[in-house]
Each structure stands twice: as C-alpha cells, then as structure tokens.
C-alpha cells in the first residue's frame, strides 16, 4: 500500500491517524449538511454528537481512512473496507477543485480489483461524478434497508 499519493501538486493524500478522526467527522458533517441543503441527501437521522462519536470509534485496523490535505487543512477523506468505499466526502469550501477526483483515483489504485459503494438516488451530483469516473450501476433499492429510508443505488468500479 502506498504511504502517500498526490494527484494534484497542492493536495496531499495520506492515511488518517486516530488523532485526525475528529477533523474527519467535521468534514463529514459539513459536506452532508451542504448536500442536504441542496436536496442531494435525505435528512440525517443522527445528531452531530452521535456522528462525531461514531467517526471517533472507527477502527483503523479494519478500515482505511485517507485524508486530503490542502495547505495543511483537512478538506476531504475516503473511508474504505476491503471491498467497499464507505464514504467519500469533500468540505464544501473545497468542492469543485479536483479533490474528490484525487481521492477516487487513490481508491482505484488501492483497490485495483474493484469496489462497490452506495449513493442516494437523490444525490444527482455524486451519481454524475461517479459515472464520469467509470462506476456503473449494479442495483437500486427503495431505501427500506438504509437508516434514512431513502432510495439508493449500488454502484461499482469493476477494477483495472
């Protein structure tokens, strides 16, 4: 596994440490709130406190969390298991600058055999982003199995 990776000269992608998980939680909360405001995410079902506790509880021995640093500030992250991209979030202030693409390229490099992810059907910007990057739709659900009870789509990157 690479120890660091950059896709842009000004963005550094590195594995997260436990000490960085509180900042990861803040990016998650900011990005999700911005997406909710645009109608691209259903309303959250957990309080900010619950989200912060959940992120701080991530076991970095069973999942990989990589962070994107821009001018030493955490502006995005990916959270992955061996077969799933469980989350890719970029701070609203850094969106549109190629950070999400850099993070997704990193995941493709770390998981050359492919991976899957779930995206809410209402999240058109994310669906378009993943389609531009070669992910394909595998299945759709009515959302009864996710906490938000919102229709979602299983996407996959088949690998290189």
CSV table of C-alpha atoms in Angstrom, one decimal:
chain,number,residue,atom,x,y,z
A,1,UNK,CA,0.0,0.0,0.0
A,2,UNK,CA,1.4,3.4,-0.9
A,3,UNK,CA,2.3,5.6,2.1
A,4,UNK,CA,1.2,8.8,0.3
A,5,UNK,CA,-0.2,9.8,-3.0
A,6,UNK,CA,-0.8,13.1,-4.8
A,7,UNK,CA,-2.9,13.7,-7.9
A,8,UNK,CA,-2.6,17.5,-7.7
A,9,UNK,CA,0.6,19.2,-6.7
A,10,UNK,CA,-1.1,21.2,-3.9
A,11,UNK,CA,-3.2,18.3,-2.4
A,12,UNK,CA,-1.6,15.7,-0.2
A,13,UNK,CA,-3.4,12.4,0.3
A,14,UNK,CA,-2.2,10.4,3.4
A,15,UNK,CA,-3.6,7.8,5.7
A,16,UNK,CA,-5.5,9.2,8.6
A,17,UNK,CA,-4.4,8.8,12.2
A,18,UNK,CA,-6.8,8.3,15.1
A,19,UNK,CA,-5.9,11.9,16.2
A,20,UNK,CA,-7.4,13.2,12.8
A,21,UNK,CA,-10.7,11.4,13.2
A,22,UNK,CA,-12.4,14.4,14.9
A,23,UNK,CA,-11.5,16.6,11.9
A,24,UNK,CA,-12.8,13.9,9.6
A,25,UNK,CA,-16.1,14.0,11.5
A,26,UNK,CA,-16.3,17.8,10.9
A,27,UNK,CA,-15.8,17.4,7.2
A,28,UNK,CA,-18.4,14.7,7.1
A,29,UNK,CA,-20.9,16.9,8.9
A,30,UNK,CA,-20.2,20.0,6.8
A,31,UNK,CA,-20.4,18.1,3.5
A,32,UNK,CA,-23.5,16.2,4.4
A,33,UNK,CA,-25.3,19.4,5.6
A,34,UNK,CA,-24.4,21.2,2.4
A,35,UNK,CA,-25.7,18.2,0.3
A,36,UNK,CA,-28.9,18.2,2.4
A,37,UNK,CA,-29.4,21.9,1.8
A,38,UNK,CA,-29.3,21.2,-2.0
A,39,UNK,CA,-31.7,18.2,-1.7
A,40,UNK,CA,-28.9,15.8,-2.6
A,41,UNK,CA,-29.1,14.0,0.7
A,42,UNK,CA,-32.1,13.0,2.8
A,43,UNK,CA,-32.2,14.5,6.3
A,44,UNK,CA,-29.8,12.9,8.7
A,45,UNK,CA,-31.1,10.6,11.4
A,46,UNK,CA,-28.2,11.1,13.8
A,47,UNK,CA,-27.2,14.2,15.8
A,48,UNK,CA,-23.9,15.8,15.2
A,49,UNK,CA,-22.7,14.5,18.6
A,50,UNK,CA,-23.6,10.9,17.5
A,51,UNK,CA,-21.8,11.3,14.2
A,52,UNK,CA,-18.7,12.6,16.0
A,53,UNK,CA,-18.7,9.7,18.4
A,54,UNK,CA,-19.3,7.2,15.5
A,55,UNK,CA,-16.3,8.6,13.5
A,56,UNK,CA,-14.1,8.6,16.5
A,57,UNK,CA,-14.9,5.0,17.1
A,58,UNK,CA,-13.6,3.9,13.6
A,59,UNK,CA,-11.1,1.1,14.0
A,60,UNK,CA,-8.3,2.0,11.6
A,61,UNK,CA,-7.0,-1.6,11.8
A,62,UNK,CA,-10.2,-2.8,10.0
A,63,UNK,CA,-10.8,0.1,7.6
A,64,UNK,CA,-8.7,2.5,5.7
A,65,UNK,CA,-9.3,6.2,6.1
A,66,UNK,CA,-7.3,8.5,3.8
A,67,UNK,CA,-7.4,12.3,4.2
A,68,UNK,CA,-6.9,15.1,1.7
A,69,UNK,CA,-4.8,18.0,3.0
A,70,UNK,CA,-4.7,21.4,1.3
A,71,UNK,CA,-2.4,23.9,2.9
A,72,UNK,CA,-2.2,21.6,5.9
A,73,UNK,CA,-6.0,21.7,6.3
A,74,UNK,CA,-8.1,18.5,6.1
A,75,UNK,CA,-10.5,19.1,3.2
A,76,UNK,CA,-11.7,15.6,2.3
A,77,UNK,CA,-11.5,11.9,3.1
A,78,UNK,CA,-12.3,8.5,1.9
A,79,UNK,CA,-13.3,5.6,4.2
A,80,UNK,CA,-12.9,2.1,2.8
A,81,UNK,CA,-13.0,-1.6,3.7
A,82,UNK,CA,-11.6,-4.4,1.6
A,83,UNK,CA,-14.4,-4.2,-0.9
A,84,UNK,CA,-16.5,-1.1,-0.2
A,85,UNK,CA,-16.0,2.6,-0.5
A,86,UNK,CA,-18.0,3.5,2.6
A,87,UNK,CA,-17.6,7.3,2.1
A,88,UNK,CA,-16.0,10.0,0.0
A,89,UNK,CA,-16.6,13.5,1.4
A,90,UNK,CA,-15.1,16.8,0.5
A,91,UNK,CA,-15.6,20.0,2.5
A,92,UNK,CA,-18.0,22.4,0.7
A,93,UNK,CA,-15.3,25.1,0.5
A,94,UNK,CA,-13.0,22.7,-1.4
A,95,UNK,CA,-15.5,21.1,-3.7
A,96,UNK,CA,-15.0,21.5,-7.5
A,97,UNK,CA,-11.2,21.7,-7.1
A,98,UNK,CA,-10.4,18.1,-8.1
A,99,UNK,CA,-10.0,16.8,-4.6
A,100,UNK,CA,-12.9,14.3,-4.9
A,101,UNK,CA,-11.3,13.0,-8.2
A,102,UNK,CA,-7.9,12.7,-6.5
A,103,UNK,CA,-9.5,10.7,-3.6
A,104,UNK,CA,-11.4,8.4,-6.0
A,105,UNK,CA,-8.2,7.8,-8.1
A,106,UNK,CA,-6.5,6.9,-4.9
A,107,UNK,CA,-9.2,4.4,-4.1
A,108,UNK,CA,-8.9,2.9,-7.5
A,109,UNK,CA,-5.2,2.5,-7.0
A,110,UNK,CA,-5.7,0.9,-3.6
A,111,UNK,CA,-8.5,-1.4,-4.9
A,112,UNK,CA,-7.4,-2.4,-8.4
A,113,UNK,CA,-9.7,-5.4,-8.3
A,114,UNK,CA,-12.7,-3.2,-7.9
A,115,UNK,CA,-15.0,-2.0,-5.2
A,116,UNK,CA,-18.7,-1.1,-4.6
A,117,UNK,CA,-20.5,1.8,-3.0
A,118,UNK,CA,-24.0,3.1,-2.2
A,119,UNK,CA,-25.3,6.5,-3.3
A,120,UNK,CA,-28.6,8.0,-2.6
A,121,UNK,CA,-30.8,8.2,-5.7
A,122,UNK,CA,-31.5,11.9,-4.9
A,123,UNK,CA,-27.7,12.6,-4.9
A,124,UNK,CA,-27.5,13.6,-8.6
A,125,UNK,CA,-24.2,15.4,-8.3
A,126,UNK,CA,-22.5,12.3,-6.8
A,127,UNK,CA,-24.1,10.0,-9.3
A,128,UNK,CA,-22.8,12.1,-12.1
A,129,UNK,CA,-19.4,12.3,-10.5
A,130,UNK,CA,-19.1,8.5,-10.2
A,131,UNK,CA,-20.4,8.0,-13.7
A,132,UNK,CA,-17.8,10.3,-15.1
A,133,UNK,CA,-15.2,8.2,-13.3
A,134,UNK,CA,-16.3,4.9,-14.7
A,135,UNK,CA,-18.5,3.5,-12.0
A,136,UNK,CA,-21.6,1.6,-13.1
A,137,UNK,CA,-25.0,1.0,-11.6
A,138,UNK,CA,-25.4,-2.5,-10.2
A,139,UNK,CA,-28.8,-2.3,-8.4
A,140,UNK,CA,-31.4,0.1,-7.0
A,141,UNK,CA,-33.4,-0.2,-3.7
A,142,UNK,CA,-36.4,1.5,-2.3
A,143,UNK,CA,-34.3,2.5,0.7
A,144,UNK,CA,-36.1,0.3,3.2
A,145,UNK,CA,-32.7,-1.1,4.3
A,146,UNK,CA,-30.9,2.2,5.0
A,147,UNK,CA,-31.3,4.4,8.1
A,148,UNK,CA,-32.7,7.3,6.1
A,149,UNK,CA,-35.3,5.2,4.3
A,150,UNK,CA,-34.3,6.8,1.1
A,151,UNK,CA,-34.0,5.1,-2.3
A,152,UNK,CA,-30.4,4.3,-3.1
A,153,UNK,CA,-28.2,2.9,-5.8
A,154,UNK,CA,-25.4,0.3,-5.6
A,155,UNK,CA,-22.5,1.4,-7.9
A,156,UNK,CA,-19.3,-0.5,-8.6
A,157,UNK,CA,-16.0,0.1,-10.2
A,158,UNK,CA,-15.1,-3.2,-11.8
A,159,UNK,CA,-11.3,-2.7,-11.5
A,160,UNK,CA,-8.4,-2.1,-13.8
